[in-house]
Short mmCIF file of N, CA and C and ligand atoms in Angstrom, two decimals:
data_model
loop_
_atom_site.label_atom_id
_atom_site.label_comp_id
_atom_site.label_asym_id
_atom_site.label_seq_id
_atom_site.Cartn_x
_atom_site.Cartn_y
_atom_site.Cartn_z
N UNK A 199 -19.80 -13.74 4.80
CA UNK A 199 -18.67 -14.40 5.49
C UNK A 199 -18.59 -15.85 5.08
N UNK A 200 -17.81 -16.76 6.00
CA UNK A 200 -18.03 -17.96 5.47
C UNK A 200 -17.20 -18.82 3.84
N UNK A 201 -16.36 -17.84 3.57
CA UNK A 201 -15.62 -18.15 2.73
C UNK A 201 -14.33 -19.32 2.95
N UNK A 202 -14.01 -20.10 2.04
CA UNK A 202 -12.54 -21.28 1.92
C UNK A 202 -11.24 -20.36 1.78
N UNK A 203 -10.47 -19.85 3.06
CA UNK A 203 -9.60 -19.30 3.00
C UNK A 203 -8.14 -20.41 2.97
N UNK A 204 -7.26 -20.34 2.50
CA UNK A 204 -5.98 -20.78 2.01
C UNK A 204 -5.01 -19.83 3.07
N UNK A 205 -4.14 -20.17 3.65
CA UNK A 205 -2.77 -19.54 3.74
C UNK A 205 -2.00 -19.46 2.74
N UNK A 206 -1.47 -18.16 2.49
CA UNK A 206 -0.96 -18.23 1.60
C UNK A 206 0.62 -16.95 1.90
N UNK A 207 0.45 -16.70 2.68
CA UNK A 207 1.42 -15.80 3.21
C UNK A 207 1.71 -15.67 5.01
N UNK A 208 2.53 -16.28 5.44
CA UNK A 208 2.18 -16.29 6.66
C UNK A 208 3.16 -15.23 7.73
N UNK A 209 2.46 -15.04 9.07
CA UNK A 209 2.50 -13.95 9.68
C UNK A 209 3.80 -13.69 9.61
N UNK A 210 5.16 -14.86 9.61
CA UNK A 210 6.32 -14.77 9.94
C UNK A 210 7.00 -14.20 8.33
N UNK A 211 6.52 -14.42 7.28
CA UNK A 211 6.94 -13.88 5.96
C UNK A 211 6.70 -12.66 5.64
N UNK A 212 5.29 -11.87 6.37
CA UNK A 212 5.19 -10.57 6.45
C UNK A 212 5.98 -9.73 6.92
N UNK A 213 5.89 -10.38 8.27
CA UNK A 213 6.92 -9.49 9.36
C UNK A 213 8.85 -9.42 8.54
N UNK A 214 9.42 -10.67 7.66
CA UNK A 214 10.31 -10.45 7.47
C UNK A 214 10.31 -9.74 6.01
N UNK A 215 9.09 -9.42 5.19
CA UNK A 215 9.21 -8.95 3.95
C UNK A 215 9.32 -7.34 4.65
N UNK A 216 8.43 -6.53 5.51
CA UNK A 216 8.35 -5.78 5.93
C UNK A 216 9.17 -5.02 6.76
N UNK A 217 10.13 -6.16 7.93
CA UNK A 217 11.57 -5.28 7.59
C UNK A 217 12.94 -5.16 7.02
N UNK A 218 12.63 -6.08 5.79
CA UNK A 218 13.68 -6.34 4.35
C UNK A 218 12.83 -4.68 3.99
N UNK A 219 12.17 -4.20 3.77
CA UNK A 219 11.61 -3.09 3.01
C UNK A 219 11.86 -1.61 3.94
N UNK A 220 11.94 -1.72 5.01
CA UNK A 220 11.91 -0.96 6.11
C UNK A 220 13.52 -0.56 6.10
N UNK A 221 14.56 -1.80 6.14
CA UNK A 221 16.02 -1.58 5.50
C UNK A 221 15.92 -0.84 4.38
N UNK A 222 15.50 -1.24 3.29
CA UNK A 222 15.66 -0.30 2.05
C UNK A 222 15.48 1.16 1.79
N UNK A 223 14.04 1.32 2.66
CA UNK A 223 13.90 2.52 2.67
C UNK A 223 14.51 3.29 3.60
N UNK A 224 15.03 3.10 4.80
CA UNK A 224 15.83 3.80 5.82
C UNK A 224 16.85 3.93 5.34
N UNK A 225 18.03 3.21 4.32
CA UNK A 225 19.38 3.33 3.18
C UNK A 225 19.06 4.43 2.39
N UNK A 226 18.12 4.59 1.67
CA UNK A 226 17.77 5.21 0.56
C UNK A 226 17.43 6.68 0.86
N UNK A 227 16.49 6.94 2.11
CA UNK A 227 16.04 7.70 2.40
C UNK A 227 16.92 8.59 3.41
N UNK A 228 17.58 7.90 4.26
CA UNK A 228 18.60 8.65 4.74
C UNK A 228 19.64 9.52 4.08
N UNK A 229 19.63 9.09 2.80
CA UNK A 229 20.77 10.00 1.66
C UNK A 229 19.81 10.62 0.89
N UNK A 230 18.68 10.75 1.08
CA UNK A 230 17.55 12.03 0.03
C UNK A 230 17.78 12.92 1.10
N UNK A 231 17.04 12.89 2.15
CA UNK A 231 16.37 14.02 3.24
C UNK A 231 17.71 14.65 3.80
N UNK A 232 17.41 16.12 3.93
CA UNK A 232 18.52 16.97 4.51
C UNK A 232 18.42 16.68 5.86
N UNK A 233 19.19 17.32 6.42
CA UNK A 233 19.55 17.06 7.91
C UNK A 233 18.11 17.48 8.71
N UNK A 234 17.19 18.65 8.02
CA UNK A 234 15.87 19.33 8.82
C UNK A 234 14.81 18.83 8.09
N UNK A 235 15.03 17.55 6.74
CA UNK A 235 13.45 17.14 6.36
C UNK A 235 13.34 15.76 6.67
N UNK A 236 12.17 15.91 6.93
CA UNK A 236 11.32 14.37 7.32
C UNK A 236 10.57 13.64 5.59
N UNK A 237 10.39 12.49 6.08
CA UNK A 237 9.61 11.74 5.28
C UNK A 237 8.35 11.91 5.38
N UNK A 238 7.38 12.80 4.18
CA UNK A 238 6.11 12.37 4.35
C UNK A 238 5.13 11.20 3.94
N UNK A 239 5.08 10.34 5.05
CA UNK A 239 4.27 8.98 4.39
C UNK A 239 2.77 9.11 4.54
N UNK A 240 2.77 9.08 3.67
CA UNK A 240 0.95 8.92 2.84
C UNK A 240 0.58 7.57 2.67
N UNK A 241 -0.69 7.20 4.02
CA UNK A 241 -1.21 6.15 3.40
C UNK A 241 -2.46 5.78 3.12
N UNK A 242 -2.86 4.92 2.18
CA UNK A 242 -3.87 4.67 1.30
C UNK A 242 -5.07 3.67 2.03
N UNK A 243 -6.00 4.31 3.06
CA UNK A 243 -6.89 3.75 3.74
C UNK A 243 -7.99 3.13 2.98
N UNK A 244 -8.52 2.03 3.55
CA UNK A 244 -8.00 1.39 4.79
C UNK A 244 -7.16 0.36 5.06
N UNK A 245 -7.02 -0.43 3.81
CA UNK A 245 -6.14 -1.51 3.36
C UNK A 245 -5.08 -1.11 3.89
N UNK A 246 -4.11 -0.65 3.81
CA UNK A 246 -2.89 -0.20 3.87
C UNK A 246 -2.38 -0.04 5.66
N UNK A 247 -3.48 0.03 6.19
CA UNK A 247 -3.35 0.48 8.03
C UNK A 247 -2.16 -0.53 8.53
N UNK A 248 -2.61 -1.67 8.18
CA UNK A 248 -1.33 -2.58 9.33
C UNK A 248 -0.35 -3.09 8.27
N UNK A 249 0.18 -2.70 7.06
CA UNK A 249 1.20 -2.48 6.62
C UNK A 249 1.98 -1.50 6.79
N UNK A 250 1.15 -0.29 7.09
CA UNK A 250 1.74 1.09 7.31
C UNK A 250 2.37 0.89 8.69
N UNK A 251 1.61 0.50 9.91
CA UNK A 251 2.15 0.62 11.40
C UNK A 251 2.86 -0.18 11.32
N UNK A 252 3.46 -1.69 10.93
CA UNK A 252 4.82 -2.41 11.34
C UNK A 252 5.77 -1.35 10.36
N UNK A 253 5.66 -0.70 9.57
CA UNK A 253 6.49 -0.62 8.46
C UNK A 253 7.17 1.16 9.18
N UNK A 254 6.45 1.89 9.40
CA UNK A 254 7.05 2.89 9.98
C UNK A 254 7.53 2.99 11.15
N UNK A 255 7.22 1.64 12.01
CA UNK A 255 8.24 1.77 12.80
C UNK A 255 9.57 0.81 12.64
N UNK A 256 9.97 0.34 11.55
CA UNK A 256 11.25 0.01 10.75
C UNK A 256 12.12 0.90 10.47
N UNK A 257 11.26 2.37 10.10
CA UNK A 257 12.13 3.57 9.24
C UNK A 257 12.85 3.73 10.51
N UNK A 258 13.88 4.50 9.75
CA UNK A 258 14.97 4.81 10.33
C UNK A 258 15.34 6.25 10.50
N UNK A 259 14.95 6.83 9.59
CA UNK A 259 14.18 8.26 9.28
C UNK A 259 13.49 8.84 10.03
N UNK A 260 13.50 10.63 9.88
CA UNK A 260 12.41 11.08 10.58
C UNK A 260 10.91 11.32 9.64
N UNK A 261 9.53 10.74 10.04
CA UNK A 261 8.76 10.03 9.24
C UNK A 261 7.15 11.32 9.76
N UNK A 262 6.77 11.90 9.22
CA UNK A 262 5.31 12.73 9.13
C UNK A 262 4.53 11.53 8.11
N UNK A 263 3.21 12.03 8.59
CA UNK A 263 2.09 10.68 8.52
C UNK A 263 1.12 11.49 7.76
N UNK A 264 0.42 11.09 7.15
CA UNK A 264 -0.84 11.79 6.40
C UNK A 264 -1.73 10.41 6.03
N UNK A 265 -3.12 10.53 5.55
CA UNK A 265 -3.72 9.83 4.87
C UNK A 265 -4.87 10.42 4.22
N UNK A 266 -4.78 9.23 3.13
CA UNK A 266 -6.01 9.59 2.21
C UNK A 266 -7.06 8.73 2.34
N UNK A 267 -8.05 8.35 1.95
CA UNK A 267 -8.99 7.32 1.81
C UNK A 267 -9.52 7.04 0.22
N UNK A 268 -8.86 6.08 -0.72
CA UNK A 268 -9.38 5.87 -1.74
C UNK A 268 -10.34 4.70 -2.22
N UNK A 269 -10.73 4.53 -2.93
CA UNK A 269 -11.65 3.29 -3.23
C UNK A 269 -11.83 3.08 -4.91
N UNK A 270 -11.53 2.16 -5.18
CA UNK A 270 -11.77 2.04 -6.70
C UNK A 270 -12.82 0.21 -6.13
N UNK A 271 -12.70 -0.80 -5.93
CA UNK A 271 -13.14 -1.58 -5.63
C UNK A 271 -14.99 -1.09 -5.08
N UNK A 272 -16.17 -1.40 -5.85
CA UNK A 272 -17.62 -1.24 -5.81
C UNK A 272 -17.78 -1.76 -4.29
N UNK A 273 -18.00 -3.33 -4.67
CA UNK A 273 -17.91 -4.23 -3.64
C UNK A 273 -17.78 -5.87 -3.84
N UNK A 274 -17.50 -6.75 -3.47
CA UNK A 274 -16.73 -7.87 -3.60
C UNK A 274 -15.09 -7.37 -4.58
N UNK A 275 -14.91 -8.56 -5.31
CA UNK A 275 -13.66 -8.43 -5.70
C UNK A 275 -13.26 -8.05 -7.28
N UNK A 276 -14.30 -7.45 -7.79
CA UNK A 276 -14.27 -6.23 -9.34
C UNK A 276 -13.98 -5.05 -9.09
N UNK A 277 -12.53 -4.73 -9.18
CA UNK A 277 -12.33 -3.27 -9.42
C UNK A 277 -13.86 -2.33 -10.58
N UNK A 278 -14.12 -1.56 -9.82
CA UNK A 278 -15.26 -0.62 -10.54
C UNK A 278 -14.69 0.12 -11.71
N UNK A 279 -13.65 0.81 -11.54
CA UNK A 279 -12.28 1.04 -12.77
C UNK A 279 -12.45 2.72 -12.41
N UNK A 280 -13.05 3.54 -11.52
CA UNK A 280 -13.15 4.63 -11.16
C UNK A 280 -12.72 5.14 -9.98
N UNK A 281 -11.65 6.05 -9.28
CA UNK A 281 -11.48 6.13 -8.20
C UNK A 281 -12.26 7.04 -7.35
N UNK A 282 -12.82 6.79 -6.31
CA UNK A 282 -13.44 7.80 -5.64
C UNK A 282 -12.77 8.17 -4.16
N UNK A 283 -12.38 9.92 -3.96
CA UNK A 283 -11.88 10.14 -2.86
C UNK A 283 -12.52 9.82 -1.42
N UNK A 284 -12.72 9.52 -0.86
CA UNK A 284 -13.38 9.26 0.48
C UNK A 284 -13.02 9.73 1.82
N UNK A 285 -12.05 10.22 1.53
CA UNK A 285 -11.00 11.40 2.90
C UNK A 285 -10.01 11.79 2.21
N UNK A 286 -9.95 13.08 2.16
CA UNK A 286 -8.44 13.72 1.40
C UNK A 286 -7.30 13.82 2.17
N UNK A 287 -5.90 14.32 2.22
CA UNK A 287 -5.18 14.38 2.97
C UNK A 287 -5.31 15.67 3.69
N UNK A 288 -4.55 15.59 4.69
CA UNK A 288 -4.74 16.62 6.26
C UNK A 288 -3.67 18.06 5.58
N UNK A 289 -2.25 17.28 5.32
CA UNK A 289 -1.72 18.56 4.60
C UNK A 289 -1.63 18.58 3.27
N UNK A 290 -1.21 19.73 2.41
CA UNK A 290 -0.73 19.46 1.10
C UNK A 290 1.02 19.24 1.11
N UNK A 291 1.57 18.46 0.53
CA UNK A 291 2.63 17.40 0.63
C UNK A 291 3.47 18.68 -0.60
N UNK A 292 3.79 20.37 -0.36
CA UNK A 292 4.30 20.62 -0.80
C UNK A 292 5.75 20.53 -0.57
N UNK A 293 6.70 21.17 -1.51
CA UNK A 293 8.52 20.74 -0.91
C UNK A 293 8.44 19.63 -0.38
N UNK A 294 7.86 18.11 -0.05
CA UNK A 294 8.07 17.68 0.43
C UNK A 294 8.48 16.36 -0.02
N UNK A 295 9.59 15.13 0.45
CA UNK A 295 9.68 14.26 -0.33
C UNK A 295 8.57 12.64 0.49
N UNK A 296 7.67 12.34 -0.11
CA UNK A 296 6.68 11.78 0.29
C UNK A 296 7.13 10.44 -0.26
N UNK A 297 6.59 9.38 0.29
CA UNK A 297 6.49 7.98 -0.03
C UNK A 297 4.60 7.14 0.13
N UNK A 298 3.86 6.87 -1.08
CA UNK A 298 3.20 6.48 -0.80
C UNK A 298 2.77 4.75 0.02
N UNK A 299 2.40 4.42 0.44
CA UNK A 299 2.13 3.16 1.20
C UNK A 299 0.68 2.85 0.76
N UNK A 300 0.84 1.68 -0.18
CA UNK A 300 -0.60 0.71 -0.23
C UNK A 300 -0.16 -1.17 -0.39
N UNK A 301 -0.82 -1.93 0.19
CA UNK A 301 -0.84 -2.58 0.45
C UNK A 301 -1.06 -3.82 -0.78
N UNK A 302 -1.50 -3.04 -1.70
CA UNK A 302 -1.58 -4.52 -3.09
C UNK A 302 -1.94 -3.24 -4.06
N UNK A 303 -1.09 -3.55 -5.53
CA UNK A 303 -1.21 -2.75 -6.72
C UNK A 303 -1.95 -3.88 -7.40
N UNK A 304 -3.16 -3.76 -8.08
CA UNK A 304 -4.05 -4.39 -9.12
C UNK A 304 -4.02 -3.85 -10.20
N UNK A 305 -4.87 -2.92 -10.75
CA UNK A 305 -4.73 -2.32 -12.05
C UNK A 305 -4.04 -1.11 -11.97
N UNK A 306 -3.32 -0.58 -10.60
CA UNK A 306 -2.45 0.65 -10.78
C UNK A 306 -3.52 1.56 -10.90
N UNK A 307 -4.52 1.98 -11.08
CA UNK A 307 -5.51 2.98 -11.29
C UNK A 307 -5.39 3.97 -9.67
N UNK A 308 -5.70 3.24 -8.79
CA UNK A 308 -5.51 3.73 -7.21
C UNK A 308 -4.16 4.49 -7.30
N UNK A 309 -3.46 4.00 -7.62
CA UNK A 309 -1.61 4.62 -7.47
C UNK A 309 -1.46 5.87 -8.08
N UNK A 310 -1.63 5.28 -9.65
CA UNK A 310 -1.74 6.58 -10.80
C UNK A 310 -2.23 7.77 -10.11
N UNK A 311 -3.49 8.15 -9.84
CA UNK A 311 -4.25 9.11 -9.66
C UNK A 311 -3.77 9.84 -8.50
N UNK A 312 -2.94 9.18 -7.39
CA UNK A 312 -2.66 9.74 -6.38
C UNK A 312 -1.08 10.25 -6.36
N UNK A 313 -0.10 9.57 -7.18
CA UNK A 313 1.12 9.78 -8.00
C UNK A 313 0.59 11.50 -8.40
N UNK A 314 -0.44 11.06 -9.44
CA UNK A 314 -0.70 12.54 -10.17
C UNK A 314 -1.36 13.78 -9.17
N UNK A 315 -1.97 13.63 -8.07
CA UNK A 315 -2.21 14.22 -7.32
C UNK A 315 -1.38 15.30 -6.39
N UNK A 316 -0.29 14.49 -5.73
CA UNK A 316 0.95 14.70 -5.44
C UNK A 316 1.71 15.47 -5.84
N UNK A 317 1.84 15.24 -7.28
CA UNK A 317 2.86 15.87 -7.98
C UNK A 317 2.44 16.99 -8.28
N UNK A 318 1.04 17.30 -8.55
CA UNK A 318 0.30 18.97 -9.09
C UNK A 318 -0.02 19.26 -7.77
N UNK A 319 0.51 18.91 -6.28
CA UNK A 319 0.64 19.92 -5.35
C UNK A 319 1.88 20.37 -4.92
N UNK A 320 2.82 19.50 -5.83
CA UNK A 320 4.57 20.07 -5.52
C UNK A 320 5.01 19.61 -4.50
N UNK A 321 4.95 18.14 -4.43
CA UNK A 321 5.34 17.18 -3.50
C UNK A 321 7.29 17.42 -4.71
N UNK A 322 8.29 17.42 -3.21
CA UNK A 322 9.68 17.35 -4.28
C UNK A 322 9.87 15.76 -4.54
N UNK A 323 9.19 15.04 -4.18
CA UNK A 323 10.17 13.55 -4.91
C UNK A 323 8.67 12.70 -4.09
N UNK A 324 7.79 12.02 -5.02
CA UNK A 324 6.94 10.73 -4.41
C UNK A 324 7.12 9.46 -5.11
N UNK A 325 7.81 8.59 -4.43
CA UNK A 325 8.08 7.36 -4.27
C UNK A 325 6.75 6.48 -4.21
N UNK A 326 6.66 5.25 -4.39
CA UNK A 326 5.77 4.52 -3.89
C UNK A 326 6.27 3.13 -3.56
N UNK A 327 5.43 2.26 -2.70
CA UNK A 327 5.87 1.32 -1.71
C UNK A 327 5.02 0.02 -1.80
N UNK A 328 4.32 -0.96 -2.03
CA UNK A 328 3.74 -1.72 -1.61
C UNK A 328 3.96 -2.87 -1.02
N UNK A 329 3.37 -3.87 -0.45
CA UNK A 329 3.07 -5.08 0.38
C UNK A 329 3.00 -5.95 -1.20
N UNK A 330 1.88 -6.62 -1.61
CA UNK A 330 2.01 -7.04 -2.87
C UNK A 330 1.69 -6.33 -4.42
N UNK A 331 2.52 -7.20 -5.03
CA UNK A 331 1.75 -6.50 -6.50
C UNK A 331 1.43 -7.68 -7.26
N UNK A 332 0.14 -7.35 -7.85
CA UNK A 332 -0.13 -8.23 -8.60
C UNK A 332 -0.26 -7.79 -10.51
N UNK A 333 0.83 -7.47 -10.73
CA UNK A 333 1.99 -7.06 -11.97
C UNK A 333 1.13 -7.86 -13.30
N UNK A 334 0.71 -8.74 -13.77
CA UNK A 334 -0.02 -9.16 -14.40
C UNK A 334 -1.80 -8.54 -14.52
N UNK A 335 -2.04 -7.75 -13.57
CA UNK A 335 -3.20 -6.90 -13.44
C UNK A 335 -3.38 -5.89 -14.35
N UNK A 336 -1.96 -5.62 -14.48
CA UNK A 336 -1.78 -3.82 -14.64
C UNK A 336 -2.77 -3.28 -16.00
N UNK A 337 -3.57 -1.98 -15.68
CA UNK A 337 -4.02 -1.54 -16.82
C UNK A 337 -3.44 -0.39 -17.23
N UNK A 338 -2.86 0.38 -16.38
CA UNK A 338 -2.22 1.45 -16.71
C UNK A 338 -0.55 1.69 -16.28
N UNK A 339 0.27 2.03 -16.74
CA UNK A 339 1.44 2.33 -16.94
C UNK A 339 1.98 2.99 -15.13
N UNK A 340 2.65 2.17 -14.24
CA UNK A 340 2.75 3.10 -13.06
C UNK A 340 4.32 2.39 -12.27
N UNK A 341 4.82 3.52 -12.32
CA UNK A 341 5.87 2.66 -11.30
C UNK A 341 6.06 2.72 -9.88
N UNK A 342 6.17 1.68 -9.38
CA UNK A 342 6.09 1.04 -8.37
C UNK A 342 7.98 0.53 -7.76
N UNK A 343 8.25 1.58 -7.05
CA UNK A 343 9.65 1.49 -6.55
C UNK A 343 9.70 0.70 -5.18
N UNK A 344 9.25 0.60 -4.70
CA UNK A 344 9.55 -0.60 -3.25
C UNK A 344 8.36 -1.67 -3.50
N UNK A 345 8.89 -2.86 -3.81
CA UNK A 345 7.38 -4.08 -3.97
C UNK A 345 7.74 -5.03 -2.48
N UNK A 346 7.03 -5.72 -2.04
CA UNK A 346 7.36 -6.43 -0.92
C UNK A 346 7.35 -8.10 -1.77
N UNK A 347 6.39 -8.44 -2.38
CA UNK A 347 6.50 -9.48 -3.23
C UNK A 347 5.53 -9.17 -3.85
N UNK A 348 6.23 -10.19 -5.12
CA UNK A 348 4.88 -10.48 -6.96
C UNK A 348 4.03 -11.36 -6.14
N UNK A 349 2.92 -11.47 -6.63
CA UNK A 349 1.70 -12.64 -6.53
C UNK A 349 0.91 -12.23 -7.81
N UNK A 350 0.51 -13.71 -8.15
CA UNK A 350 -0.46 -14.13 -9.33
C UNK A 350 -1.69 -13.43 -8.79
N UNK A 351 -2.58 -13.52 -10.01
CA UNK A 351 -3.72 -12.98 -10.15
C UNK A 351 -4.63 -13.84 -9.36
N UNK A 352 -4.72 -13.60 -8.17
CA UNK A 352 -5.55 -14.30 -7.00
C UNK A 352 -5.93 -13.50 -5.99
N UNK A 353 -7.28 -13.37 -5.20
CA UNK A 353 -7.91 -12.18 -4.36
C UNK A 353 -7.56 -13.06 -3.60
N UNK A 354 -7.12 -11.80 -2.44
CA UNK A 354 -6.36 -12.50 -1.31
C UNK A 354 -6.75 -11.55 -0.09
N UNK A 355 -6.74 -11.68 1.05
CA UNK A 355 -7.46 -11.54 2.11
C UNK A 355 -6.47 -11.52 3.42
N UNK A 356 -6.63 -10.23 4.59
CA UNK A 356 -6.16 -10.46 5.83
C UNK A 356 -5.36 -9.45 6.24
N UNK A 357 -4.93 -9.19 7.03
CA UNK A 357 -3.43 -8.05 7.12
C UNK A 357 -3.79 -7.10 6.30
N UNK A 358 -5.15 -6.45 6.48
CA UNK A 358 -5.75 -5.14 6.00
C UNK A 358 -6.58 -5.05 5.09
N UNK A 359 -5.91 -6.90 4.29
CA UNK A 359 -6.94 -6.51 2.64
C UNK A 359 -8.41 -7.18 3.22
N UNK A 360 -9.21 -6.82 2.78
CA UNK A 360 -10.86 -7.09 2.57
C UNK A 360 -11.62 -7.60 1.84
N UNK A 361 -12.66 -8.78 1.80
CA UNK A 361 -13.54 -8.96 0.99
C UNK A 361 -14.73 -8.55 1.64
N UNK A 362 -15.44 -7.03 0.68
CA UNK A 362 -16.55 -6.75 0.94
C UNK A 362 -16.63 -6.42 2.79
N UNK A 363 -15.18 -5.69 3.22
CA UNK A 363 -15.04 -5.20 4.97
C UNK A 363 -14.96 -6.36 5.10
N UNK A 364 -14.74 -7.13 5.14
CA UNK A 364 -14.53 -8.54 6.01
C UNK A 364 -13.17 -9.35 5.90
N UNK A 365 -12.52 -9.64 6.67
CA UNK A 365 -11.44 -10.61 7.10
C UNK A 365 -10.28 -9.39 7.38
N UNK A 366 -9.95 -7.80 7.37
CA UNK A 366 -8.47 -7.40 7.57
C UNK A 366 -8.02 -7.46 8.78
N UNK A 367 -8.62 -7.95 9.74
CA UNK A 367 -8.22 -8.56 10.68
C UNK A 367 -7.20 -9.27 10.91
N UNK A 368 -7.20 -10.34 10.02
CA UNK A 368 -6.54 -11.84 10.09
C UNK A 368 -4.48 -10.99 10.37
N UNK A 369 -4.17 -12.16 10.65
CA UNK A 369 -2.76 -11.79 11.11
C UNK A 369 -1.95 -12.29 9.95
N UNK A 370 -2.29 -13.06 8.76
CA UNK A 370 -1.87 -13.94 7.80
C UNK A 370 -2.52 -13.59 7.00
N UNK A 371 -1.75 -13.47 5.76
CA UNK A 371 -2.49 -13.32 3.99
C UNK A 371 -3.33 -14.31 3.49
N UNK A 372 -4.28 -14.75 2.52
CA UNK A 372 -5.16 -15.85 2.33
C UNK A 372 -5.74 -15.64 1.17
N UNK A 373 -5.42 -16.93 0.30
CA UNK A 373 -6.51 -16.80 -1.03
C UNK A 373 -7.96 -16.68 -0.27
N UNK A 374 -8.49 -16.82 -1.36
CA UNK A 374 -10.03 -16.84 -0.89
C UNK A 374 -10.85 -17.44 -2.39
N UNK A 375 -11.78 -18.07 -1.78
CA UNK A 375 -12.61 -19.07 -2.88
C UNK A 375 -13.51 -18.01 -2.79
N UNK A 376 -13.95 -17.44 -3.77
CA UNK A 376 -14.99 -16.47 -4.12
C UNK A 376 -15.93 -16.59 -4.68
P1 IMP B 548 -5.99 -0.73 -8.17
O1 IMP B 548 -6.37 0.70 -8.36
O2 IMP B 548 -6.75 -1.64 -9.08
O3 IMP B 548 -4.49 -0.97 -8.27
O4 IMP B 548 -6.52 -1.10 -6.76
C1 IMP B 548 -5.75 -1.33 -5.68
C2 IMP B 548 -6.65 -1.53 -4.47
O5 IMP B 548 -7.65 -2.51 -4.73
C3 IMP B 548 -5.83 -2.07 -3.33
O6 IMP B 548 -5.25 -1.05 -2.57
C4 IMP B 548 -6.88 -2.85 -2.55
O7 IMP B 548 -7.57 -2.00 -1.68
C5 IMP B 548 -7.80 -3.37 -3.63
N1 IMP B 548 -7.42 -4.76 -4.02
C6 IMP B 548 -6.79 -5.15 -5.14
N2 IMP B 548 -6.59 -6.48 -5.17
C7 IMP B 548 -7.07 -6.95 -3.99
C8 IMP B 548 -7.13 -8.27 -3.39
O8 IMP B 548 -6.67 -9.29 -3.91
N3 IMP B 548 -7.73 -8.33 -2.16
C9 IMP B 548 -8.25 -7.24 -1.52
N4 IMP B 548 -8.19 -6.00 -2.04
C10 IMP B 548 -7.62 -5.86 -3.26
MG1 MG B 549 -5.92 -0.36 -0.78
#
């Protein structure tokens, strides 16, 4: 603990990036889904938790919930470059049109694998969503259809994200001196 945290995103910029995104997807999504299908949102634990709860209750849509638990991050702030499952999802996301939810894209490795997952269970249409991206990271090729904002290559902390379990608490985003 004990780290030089920075503001760098604050509680009132979240809350309005989150329902600028919450609009988009309730427009968009209201003209996919038939009159009897819901949205299945898949989200990417644990990071992702309090982006996911302000954000689904924005939709406008009727919204089914699932989660996975992934981890590519060892511990501190080096992606390990391997993903490991850690809770799978509850249903398989067949016929269904799903939207994933994670909270910061780094090297896209986390996304990819779960994109590809999805799709070889016959999910009909998966979207993906994030809080930030940090687009200058990228190691692998992934698209990313709802961004909330770009940020530079800086570990950042609070509103779910973690250094080493520590700080997703915070109500505000934060560099962090590492
Ligand atoms: P990727 O597979 O490299 O894109 O990893 C994405 C995941 O790494 C995110 O969902 C976060 O859990 C974690 N991560 C990436 N950058 C940060 C950061 O700046 N702070 C905290 N966690 C991060
Ligand atoms: Mg995450």
């Amino acid at each position: 603990m004990a780290h030089e945290l920075h503001e760098f995103i604050s509680r009132e910029e979240i809350s309005n990036t989150v329902r600028r995104l919450g609009r988009e997807l309730s427009l968009d999504y209201a003209s996919t889904l038939k009159p009897n299908e819901s949205l299945k949102v898949i989200v990417i634990l644990k990071g992702a938790i309090l982006f996911a709860s302000d954000l689904i209750r924005e939709l406008k849509v009727p919204v089914r919930l699932d989660m996975i638990r992934l981890a590519s991050y060892g511990s501190g702030s080096e992606s390990s470059g391997k993903i490991h499952m850690l809770k799978d999802l509850e249903q398989t996301p067949k016929d269904e049109h799903v939207l994933i939810l994670d909270e910061i894209i780094d090297t896209g490795r986390t996304l990819s694998f779960l994109i590809q997952k999805l799709r070889s269970a016959g999910a009909k249409s998966v979207k993906t969503c994030t809080l930030l991206n940090k687009a200058s990271r990228r190691q692998v090729i992934v698209n990313v259809d709802y961004i909330g904002k770009e940020i530079e290559d800086k570990f950042v902390v609070g509103y779910g994200l973690d250094f080493n379990e520590d700080y997703r608490n915070l109500p505000a985003i934060h560099y962090i001196k590492t």
